[in-house]
mmCIF file of N, CA and C in Angstrom:
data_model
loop_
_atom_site.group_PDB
_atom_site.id
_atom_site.type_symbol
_atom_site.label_atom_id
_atom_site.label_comp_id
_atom_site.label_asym_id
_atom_site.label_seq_id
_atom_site.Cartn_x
_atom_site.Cartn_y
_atom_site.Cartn_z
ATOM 1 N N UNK M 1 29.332 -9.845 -17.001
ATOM 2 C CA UNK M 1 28.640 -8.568 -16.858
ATOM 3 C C UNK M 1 29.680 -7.502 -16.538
ATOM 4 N N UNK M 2 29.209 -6.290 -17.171
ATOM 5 C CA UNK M 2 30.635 -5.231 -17.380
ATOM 6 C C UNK M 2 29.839 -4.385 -16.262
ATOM 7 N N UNK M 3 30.192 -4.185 -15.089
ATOM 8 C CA UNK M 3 30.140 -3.605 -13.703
ATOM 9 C C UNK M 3 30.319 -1.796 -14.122
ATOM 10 N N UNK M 4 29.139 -1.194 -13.308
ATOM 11 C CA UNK M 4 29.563 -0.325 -13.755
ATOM 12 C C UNK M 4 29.786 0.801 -12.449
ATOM 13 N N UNK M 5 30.997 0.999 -11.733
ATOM 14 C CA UNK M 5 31.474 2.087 -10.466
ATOM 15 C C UNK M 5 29.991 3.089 -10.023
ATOM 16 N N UNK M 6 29.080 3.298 -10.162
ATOM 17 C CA UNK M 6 28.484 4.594 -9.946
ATOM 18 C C UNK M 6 27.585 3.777 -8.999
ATOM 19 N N UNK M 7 27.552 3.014 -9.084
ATOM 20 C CA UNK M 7 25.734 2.040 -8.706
ATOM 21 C C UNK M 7 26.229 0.795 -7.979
ATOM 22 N N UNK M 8 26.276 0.458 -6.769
ATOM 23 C CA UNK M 8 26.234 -0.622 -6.505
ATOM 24 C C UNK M 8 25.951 -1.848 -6.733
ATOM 25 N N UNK M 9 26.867 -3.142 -7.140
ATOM 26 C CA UNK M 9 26.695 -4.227 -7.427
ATOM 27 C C UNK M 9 25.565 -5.633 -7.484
ATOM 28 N N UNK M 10 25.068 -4.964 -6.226
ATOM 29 C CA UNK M 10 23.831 -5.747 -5.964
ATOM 30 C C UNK M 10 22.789 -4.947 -6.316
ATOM 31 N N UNK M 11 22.758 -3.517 -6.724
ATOM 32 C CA UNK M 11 21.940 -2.668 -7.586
ATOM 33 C C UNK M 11 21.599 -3.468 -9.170
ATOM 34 N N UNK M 12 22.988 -3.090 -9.351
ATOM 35 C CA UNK M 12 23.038 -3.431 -11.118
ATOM 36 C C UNK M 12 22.710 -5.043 -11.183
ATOM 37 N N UNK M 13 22.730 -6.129 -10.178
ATOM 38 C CA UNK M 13 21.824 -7.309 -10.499
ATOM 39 C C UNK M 13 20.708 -7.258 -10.599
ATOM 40 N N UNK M 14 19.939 -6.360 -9.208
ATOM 41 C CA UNK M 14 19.057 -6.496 -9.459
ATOM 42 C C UNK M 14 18.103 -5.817 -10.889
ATOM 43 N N UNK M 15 19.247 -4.725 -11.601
ATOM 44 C CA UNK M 15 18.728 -4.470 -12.595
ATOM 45 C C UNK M 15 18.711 -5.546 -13.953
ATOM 46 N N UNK M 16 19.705 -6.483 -13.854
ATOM 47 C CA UNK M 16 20.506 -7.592 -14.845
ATOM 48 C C UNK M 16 18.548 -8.216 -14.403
ATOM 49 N N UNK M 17 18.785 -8.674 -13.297
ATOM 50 C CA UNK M 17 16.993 -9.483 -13.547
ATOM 51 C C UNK M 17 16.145 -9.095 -13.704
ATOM 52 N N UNK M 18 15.951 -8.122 -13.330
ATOM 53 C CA UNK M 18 14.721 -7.228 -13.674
ATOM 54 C C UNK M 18 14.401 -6.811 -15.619
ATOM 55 N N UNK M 19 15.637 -6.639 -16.040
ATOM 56 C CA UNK M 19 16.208 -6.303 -17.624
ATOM 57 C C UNK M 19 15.227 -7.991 -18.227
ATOM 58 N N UNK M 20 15.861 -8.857 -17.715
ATOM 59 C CA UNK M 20 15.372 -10.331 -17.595
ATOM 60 C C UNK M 20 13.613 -10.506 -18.241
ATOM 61 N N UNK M 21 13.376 -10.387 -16.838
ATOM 62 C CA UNK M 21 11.872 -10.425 -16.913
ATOM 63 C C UNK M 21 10.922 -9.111 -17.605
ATOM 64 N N UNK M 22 11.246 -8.020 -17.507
ATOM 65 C CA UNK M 22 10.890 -7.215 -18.899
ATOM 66 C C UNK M 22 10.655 -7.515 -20.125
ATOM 67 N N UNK M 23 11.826 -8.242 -20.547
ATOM 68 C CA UNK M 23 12.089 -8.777 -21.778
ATOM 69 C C UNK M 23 11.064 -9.796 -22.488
ATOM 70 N N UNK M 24 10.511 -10.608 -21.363
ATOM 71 C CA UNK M 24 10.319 -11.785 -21.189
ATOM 72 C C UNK M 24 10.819 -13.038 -21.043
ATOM 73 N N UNK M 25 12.389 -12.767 -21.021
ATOM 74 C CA UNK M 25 13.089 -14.024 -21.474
ATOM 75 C C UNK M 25 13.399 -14.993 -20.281
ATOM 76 N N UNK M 26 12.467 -14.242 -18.848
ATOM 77 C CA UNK M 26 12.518 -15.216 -18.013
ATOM 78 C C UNK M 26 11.085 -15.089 -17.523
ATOM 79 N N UNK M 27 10.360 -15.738 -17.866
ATOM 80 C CA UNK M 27 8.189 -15.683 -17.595
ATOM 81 C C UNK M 27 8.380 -15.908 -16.281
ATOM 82 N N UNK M 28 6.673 -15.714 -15.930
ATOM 83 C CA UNK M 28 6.147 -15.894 -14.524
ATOM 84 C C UNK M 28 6.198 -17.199 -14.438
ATOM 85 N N UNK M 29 6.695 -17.209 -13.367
ATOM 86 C CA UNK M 29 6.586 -18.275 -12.295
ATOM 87 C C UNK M 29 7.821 -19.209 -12.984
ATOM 88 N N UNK M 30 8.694 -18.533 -13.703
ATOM 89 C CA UNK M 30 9.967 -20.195 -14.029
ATOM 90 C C UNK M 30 10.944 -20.036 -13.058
ATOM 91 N N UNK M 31 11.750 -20.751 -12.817
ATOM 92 C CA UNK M 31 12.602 -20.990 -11.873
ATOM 93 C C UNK M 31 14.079 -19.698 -12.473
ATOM 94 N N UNK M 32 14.573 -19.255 -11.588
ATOM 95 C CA UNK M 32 15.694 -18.468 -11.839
ATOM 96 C C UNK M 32 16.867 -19.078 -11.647
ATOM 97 N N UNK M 33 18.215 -18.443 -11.625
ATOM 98 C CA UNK M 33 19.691 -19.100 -11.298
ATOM 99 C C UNK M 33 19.666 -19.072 -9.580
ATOM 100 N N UNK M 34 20.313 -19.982 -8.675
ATOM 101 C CA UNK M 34 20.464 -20.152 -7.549
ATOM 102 C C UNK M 34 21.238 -18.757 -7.204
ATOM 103 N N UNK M 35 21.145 -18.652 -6.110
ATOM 104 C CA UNK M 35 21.955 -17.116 -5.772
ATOM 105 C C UNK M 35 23.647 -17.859 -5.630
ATOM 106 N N UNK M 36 23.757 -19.052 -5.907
ATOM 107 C CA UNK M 36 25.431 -19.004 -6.275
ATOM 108 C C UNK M 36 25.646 -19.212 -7.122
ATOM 109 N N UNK M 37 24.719 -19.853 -7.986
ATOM 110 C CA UNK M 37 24.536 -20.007 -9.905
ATOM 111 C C UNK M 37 24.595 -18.547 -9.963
ATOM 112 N N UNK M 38 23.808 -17.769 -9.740
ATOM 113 C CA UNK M 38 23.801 -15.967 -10.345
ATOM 114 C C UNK M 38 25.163 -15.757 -9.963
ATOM 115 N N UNK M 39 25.767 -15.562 -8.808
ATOM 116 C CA UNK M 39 26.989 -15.183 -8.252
ATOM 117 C C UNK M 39 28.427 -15.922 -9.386
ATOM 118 N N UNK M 40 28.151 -17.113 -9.218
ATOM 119 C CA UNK M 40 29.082 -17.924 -10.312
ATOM 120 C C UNK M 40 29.531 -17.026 -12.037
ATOM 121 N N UNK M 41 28.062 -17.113 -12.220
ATOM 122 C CA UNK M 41 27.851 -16.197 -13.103
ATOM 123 C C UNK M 41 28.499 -15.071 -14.029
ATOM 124 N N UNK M 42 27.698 -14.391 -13.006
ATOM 125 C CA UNK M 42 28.534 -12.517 -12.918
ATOM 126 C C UNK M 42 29.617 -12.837 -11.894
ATOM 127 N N UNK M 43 30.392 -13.831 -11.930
ATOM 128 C CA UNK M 43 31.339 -13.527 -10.893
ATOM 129 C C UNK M 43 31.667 -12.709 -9.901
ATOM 130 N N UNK M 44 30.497 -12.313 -9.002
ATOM 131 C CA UNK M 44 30.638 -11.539 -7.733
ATOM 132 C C UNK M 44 30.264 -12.805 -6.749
ATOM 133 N N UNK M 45 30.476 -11.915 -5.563
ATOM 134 C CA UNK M 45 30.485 -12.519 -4.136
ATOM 135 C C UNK M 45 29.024 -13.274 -4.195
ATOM 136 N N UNK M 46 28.733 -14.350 -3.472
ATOM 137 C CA UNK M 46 27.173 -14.633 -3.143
ATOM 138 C C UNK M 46 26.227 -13.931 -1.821
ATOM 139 N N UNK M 47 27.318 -13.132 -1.206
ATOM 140 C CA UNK M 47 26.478 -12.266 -0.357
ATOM 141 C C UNK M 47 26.107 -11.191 -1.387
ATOM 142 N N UNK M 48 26.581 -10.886 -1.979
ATOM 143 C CA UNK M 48 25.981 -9.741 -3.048
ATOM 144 C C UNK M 48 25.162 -9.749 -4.176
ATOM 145 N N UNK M 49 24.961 -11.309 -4.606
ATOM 146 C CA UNK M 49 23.793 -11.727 -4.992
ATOM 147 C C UNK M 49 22.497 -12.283 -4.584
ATOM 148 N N UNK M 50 23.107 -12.341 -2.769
ATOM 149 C CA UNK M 50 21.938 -12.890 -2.319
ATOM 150 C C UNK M 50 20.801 -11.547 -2.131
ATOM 151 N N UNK M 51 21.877 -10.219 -1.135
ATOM 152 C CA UNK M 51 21.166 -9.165 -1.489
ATOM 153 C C UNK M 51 20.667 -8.720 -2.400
ATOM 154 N N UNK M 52 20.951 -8.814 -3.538
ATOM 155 C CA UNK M 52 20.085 -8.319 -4.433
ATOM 156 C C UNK M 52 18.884 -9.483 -5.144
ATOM 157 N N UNK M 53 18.785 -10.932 -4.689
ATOM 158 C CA UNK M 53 17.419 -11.786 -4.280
ATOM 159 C C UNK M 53 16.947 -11.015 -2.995
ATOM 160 N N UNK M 54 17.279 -10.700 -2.196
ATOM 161 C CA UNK M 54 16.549 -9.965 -0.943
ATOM 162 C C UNK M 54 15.803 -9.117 -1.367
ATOM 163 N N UNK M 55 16.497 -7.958 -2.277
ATOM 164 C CA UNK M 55 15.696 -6.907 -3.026
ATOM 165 C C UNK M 55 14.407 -7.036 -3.144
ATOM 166 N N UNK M 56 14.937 -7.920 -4.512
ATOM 167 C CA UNK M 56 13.870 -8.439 -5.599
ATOM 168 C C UNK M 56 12.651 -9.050 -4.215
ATOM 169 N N UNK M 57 13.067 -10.000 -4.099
ATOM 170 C CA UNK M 57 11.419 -10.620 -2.861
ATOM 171 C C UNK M 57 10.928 -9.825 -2.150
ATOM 172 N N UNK M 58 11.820 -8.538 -1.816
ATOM 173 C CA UNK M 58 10.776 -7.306 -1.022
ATOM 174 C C UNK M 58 10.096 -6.382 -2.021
ATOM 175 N N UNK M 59 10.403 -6.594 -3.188
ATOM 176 C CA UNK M 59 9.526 -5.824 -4.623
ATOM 177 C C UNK M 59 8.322 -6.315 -5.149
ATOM 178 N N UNK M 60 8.796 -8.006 -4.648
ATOM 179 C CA UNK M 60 7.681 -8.676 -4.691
ATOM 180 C C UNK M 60 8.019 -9.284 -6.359
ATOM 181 N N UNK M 61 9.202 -9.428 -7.053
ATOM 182 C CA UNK M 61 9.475 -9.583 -8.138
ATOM 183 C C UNK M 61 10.096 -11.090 -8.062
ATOM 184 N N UNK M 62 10.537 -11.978 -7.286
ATOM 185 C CA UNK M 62 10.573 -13.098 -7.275
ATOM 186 C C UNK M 62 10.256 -13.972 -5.634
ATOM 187 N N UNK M 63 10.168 -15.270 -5.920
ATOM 188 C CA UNK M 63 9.701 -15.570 -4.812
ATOM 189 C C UNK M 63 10.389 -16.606 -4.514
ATOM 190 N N UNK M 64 10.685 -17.672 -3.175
ATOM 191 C CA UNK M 64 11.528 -18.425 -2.555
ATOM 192 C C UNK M 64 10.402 -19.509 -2.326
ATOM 193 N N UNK M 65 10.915 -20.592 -2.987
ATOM 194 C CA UNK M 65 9.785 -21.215 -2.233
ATOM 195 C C UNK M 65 11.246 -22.568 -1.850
ATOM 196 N N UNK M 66 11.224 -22.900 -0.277
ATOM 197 C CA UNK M 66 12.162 -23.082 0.083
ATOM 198 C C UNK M 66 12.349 -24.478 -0.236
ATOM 199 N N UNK M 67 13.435 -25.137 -0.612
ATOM 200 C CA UNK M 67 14.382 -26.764 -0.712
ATOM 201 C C UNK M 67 14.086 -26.463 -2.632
ATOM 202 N N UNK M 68 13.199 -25.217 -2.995
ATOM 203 C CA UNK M 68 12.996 -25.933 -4.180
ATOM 204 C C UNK M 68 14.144 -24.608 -5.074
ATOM 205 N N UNK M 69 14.194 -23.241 -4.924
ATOM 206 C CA UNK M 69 14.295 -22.474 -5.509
ATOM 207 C C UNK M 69 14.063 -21.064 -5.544
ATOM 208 N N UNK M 70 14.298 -20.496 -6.383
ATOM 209 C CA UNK M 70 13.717 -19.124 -6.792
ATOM 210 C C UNK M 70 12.842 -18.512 -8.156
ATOM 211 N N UNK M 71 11.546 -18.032 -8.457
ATOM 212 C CA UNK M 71 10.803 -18.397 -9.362
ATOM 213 C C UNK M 71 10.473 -17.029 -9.186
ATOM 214 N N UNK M 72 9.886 -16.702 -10.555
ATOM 215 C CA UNK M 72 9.825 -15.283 -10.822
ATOM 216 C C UNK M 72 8.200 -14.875 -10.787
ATOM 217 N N UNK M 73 7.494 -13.981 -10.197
ATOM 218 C CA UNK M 73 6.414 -13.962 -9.535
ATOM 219 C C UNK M 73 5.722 -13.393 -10.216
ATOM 220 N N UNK M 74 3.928 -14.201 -9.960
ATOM 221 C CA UNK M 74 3.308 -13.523 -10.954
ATOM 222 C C UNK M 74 2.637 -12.403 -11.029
ATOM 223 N N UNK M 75 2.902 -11.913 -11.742
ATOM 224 C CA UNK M 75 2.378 -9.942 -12.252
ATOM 225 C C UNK M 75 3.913 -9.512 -12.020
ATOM 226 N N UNK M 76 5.406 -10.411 -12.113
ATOM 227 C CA UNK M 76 6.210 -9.705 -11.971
ATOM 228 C C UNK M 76 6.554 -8.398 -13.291
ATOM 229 N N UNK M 77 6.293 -9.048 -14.156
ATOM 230 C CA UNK M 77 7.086 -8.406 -15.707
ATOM 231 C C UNK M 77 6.084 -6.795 -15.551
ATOM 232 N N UNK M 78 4.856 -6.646 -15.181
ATOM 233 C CA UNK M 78 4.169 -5.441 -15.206
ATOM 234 C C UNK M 78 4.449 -5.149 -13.326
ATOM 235 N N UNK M 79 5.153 -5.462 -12.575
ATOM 236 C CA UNK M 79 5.935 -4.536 -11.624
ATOM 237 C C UNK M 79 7.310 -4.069 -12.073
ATOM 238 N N UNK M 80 7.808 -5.101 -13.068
ATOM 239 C CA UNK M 80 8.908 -4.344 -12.523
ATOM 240 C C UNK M 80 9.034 -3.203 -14.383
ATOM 241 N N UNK M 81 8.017 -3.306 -15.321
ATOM 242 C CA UNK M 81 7.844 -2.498 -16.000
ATOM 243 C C UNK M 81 7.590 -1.054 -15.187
ATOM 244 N N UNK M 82 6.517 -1.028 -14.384
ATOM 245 C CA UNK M 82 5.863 -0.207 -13.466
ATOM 246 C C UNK M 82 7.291 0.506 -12.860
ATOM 247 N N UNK M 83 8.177 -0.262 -12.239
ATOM 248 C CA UNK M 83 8.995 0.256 -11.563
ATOM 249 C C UNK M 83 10.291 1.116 -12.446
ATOM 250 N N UNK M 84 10.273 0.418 -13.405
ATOM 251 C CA UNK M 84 11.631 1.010 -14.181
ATOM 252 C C UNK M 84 10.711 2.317 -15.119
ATOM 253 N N UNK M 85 9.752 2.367 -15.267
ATOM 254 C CA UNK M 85 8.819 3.549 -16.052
ATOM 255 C C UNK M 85 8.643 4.979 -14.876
ATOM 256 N N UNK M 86 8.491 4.650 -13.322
ATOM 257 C CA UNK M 86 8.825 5.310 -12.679
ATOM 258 C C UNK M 86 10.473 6.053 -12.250
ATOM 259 N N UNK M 87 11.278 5.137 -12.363
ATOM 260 C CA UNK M 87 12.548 5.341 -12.312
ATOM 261 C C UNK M 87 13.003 6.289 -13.764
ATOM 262 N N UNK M 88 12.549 5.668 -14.486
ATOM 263 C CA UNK M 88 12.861 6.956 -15.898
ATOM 264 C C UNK M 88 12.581 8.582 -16.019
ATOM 265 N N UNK M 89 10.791 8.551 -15.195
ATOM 266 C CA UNK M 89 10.249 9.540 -15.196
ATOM 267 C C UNK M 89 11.278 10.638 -13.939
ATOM 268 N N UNK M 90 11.549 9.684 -13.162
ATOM 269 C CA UNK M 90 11.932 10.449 -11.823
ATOM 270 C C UNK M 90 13.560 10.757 -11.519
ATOM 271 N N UNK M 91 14.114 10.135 -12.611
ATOM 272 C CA UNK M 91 15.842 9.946 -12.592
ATOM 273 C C UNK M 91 15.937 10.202 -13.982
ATOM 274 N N UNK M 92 15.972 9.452 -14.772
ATOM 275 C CA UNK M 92 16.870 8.977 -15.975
ATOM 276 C C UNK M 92 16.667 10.802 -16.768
ATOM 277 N N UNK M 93 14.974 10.807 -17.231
ATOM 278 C CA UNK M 93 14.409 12.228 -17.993
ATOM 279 C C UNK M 93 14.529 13.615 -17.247
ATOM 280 N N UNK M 94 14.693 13.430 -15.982
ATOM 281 C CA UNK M 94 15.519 15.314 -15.619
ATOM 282 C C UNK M 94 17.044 14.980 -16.061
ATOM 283 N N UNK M 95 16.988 14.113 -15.587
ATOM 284 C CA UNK M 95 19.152 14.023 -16.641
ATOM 285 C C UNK M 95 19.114 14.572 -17.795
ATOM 286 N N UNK M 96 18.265 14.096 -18.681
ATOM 287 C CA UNK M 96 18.225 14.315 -20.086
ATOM 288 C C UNK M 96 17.541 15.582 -20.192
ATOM 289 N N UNK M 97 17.168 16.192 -19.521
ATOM 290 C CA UNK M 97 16.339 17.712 -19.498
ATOM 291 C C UNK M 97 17.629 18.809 -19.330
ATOM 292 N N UNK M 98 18.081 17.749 -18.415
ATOM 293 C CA UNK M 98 19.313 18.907 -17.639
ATOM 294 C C UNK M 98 20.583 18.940 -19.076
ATOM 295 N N UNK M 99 20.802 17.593 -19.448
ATOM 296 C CA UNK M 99 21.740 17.844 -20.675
ATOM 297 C C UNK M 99 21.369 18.448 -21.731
ATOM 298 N N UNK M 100 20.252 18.559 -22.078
ATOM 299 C CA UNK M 100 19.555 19.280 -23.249
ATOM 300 C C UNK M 100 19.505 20.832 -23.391
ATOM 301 N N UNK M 101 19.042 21.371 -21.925
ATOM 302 C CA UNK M 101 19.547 22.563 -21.741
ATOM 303 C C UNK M 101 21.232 22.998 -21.633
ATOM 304 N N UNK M 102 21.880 21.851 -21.234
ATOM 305 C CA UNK M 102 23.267 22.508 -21.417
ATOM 306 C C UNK M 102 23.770 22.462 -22.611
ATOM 307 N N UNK M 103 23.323 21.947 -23.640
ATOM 308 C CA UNK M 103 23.950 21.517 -24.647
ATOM 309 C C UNK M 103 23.219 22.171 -25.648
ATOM 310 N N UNK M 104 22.152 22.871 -24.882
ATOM 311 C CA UNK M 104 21.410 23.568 -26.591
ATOM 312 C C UNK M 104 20.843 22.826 -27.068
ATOM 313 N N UNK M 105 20.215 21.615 -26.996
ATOM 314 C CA UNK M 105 19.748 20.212 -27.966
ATOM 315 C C UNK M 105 17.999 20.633 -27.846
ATOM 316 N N UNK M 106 17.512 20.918 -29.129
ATOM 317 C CA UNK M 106 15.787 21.147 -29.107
ATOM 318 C C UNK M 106 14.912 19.987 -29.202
ATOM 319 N N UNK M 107 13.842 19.722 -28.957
ATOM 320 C CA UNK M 107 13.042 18.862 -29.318
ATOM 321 C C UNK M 107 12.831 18.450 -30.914
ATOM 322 N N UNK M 108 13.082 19.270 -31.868
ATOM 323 C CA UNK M 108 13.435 19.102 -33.038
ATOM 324 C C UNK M 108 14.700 18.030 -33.427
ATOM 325 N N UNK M 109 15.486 18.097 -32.472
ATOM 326 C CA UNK M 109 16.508 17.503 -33.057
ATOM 327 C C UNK M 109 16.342 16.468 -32.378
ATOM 328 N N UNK M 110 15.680 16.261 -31.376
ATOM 329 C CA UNK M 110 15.793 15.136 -30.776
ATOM 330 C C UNK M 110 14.491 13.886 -31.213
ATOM 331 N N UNK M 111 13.288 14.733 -31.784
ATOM 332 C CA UNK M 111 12.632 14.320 -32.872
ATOM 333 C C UNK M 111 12.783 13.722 -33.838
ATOM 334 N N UNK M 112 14.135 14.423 -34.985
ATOM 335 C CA UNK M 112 14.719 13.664 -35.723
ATOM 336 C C UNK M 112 15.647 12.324 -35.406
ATOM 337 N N UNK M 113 16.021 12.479 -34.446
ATOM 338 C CA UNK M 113 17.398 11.477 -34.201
ATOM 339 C C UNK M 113 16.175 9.898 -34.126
ATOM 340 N N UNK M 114 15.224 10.695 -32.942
ATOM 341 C CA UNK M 114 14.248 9.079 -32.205
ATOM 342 C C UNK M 114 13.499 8.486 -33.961
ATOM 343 N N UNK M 115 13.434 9.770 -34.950
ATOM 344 C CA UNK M 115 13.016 8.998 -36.307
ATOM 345 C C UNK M 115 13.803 8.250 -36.935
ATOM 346 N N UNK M 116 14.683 8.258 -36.172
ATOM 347 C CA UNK M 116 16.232 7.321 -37.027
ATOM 348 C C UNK M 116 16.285 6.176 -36.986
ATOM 349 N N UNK M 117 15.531 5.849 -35.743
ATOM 350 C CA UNK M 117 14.986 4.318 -35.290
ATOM 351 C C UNK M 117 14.541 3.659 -36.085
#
C-alpha cells in the first residue's frame, strides 16, 4: 500500500477496509486479516493497525469476537457506504467546488468529461 503523508496511517487503513467492504470483496460477517496479518501486510507497525481495528469496532464496522478473530459486521457495507457518502458531501465536493471556481471549470465541462465514462 502506497502511504499517502497528508492523512494518518491508521486513517488510510481504516480507509484500505472500509474500500474492502464497499466493494464487497470482503461480505458480512467473514473473517478479516489478524491485526498482525493486516500489519504484515501493509507493512506498518501493529499498534497502528490495531488502532485503526479500534476505529473500525467503534463505527461499528467490524467486530471481535475473542480467541476466534475479526469479522466484518452486519449492515457493515451500508455503514460504511453511509459514511464515505457523508465524507464526500462534507470534504471531498467543497474541494472540488473550491477548484472549479479557481480554475474556471463549468458544469458543462465537467458534464462532458463524467460522459467520458
Amino acid at each position: 500500500m502506497d502511504f499517502k503523508s497528508e492523512k494518518p496511517i491508521y486513517r488510510q487503513i481504516v480507509d484500505y477496509v472500509c474500500d474492502r467492504i464497499a466493494s464487497g470483496r470482503w461480505p458480512e460477517q467473514e473473517r478479516v486479516p489478524s491485526v498482525r496479518d493486516m500489519a504484515a501486510q501493509l507493512q506498518v507497525n501493529p499498534n497502528t493497525a490495531m488502532r485503526a481495528y479500534e476505529r473500525l469496532q467503534i463505527a461499528g464496522i467490524i467486530t471481535n469476537s475473542r480467541g476466534i478473530g475479526y469479522f466484518v459486521s452486519r449492515g457493515a457495507k451500508e455503514r460504511v457506504i453511509d459514511l464515505k457518502r457523508s465524507e464526500f458531501f462534507e470534504t471531498t465536493l467543497p474541494e472540488v467546488f473550491a477548484a472549479m471556481d479557481t480554475l474556471g471549470i463549468t458544469w458543462e465541462e465537467v458534464t462532458a468529461e463524467y460522459g467520458k465514462r
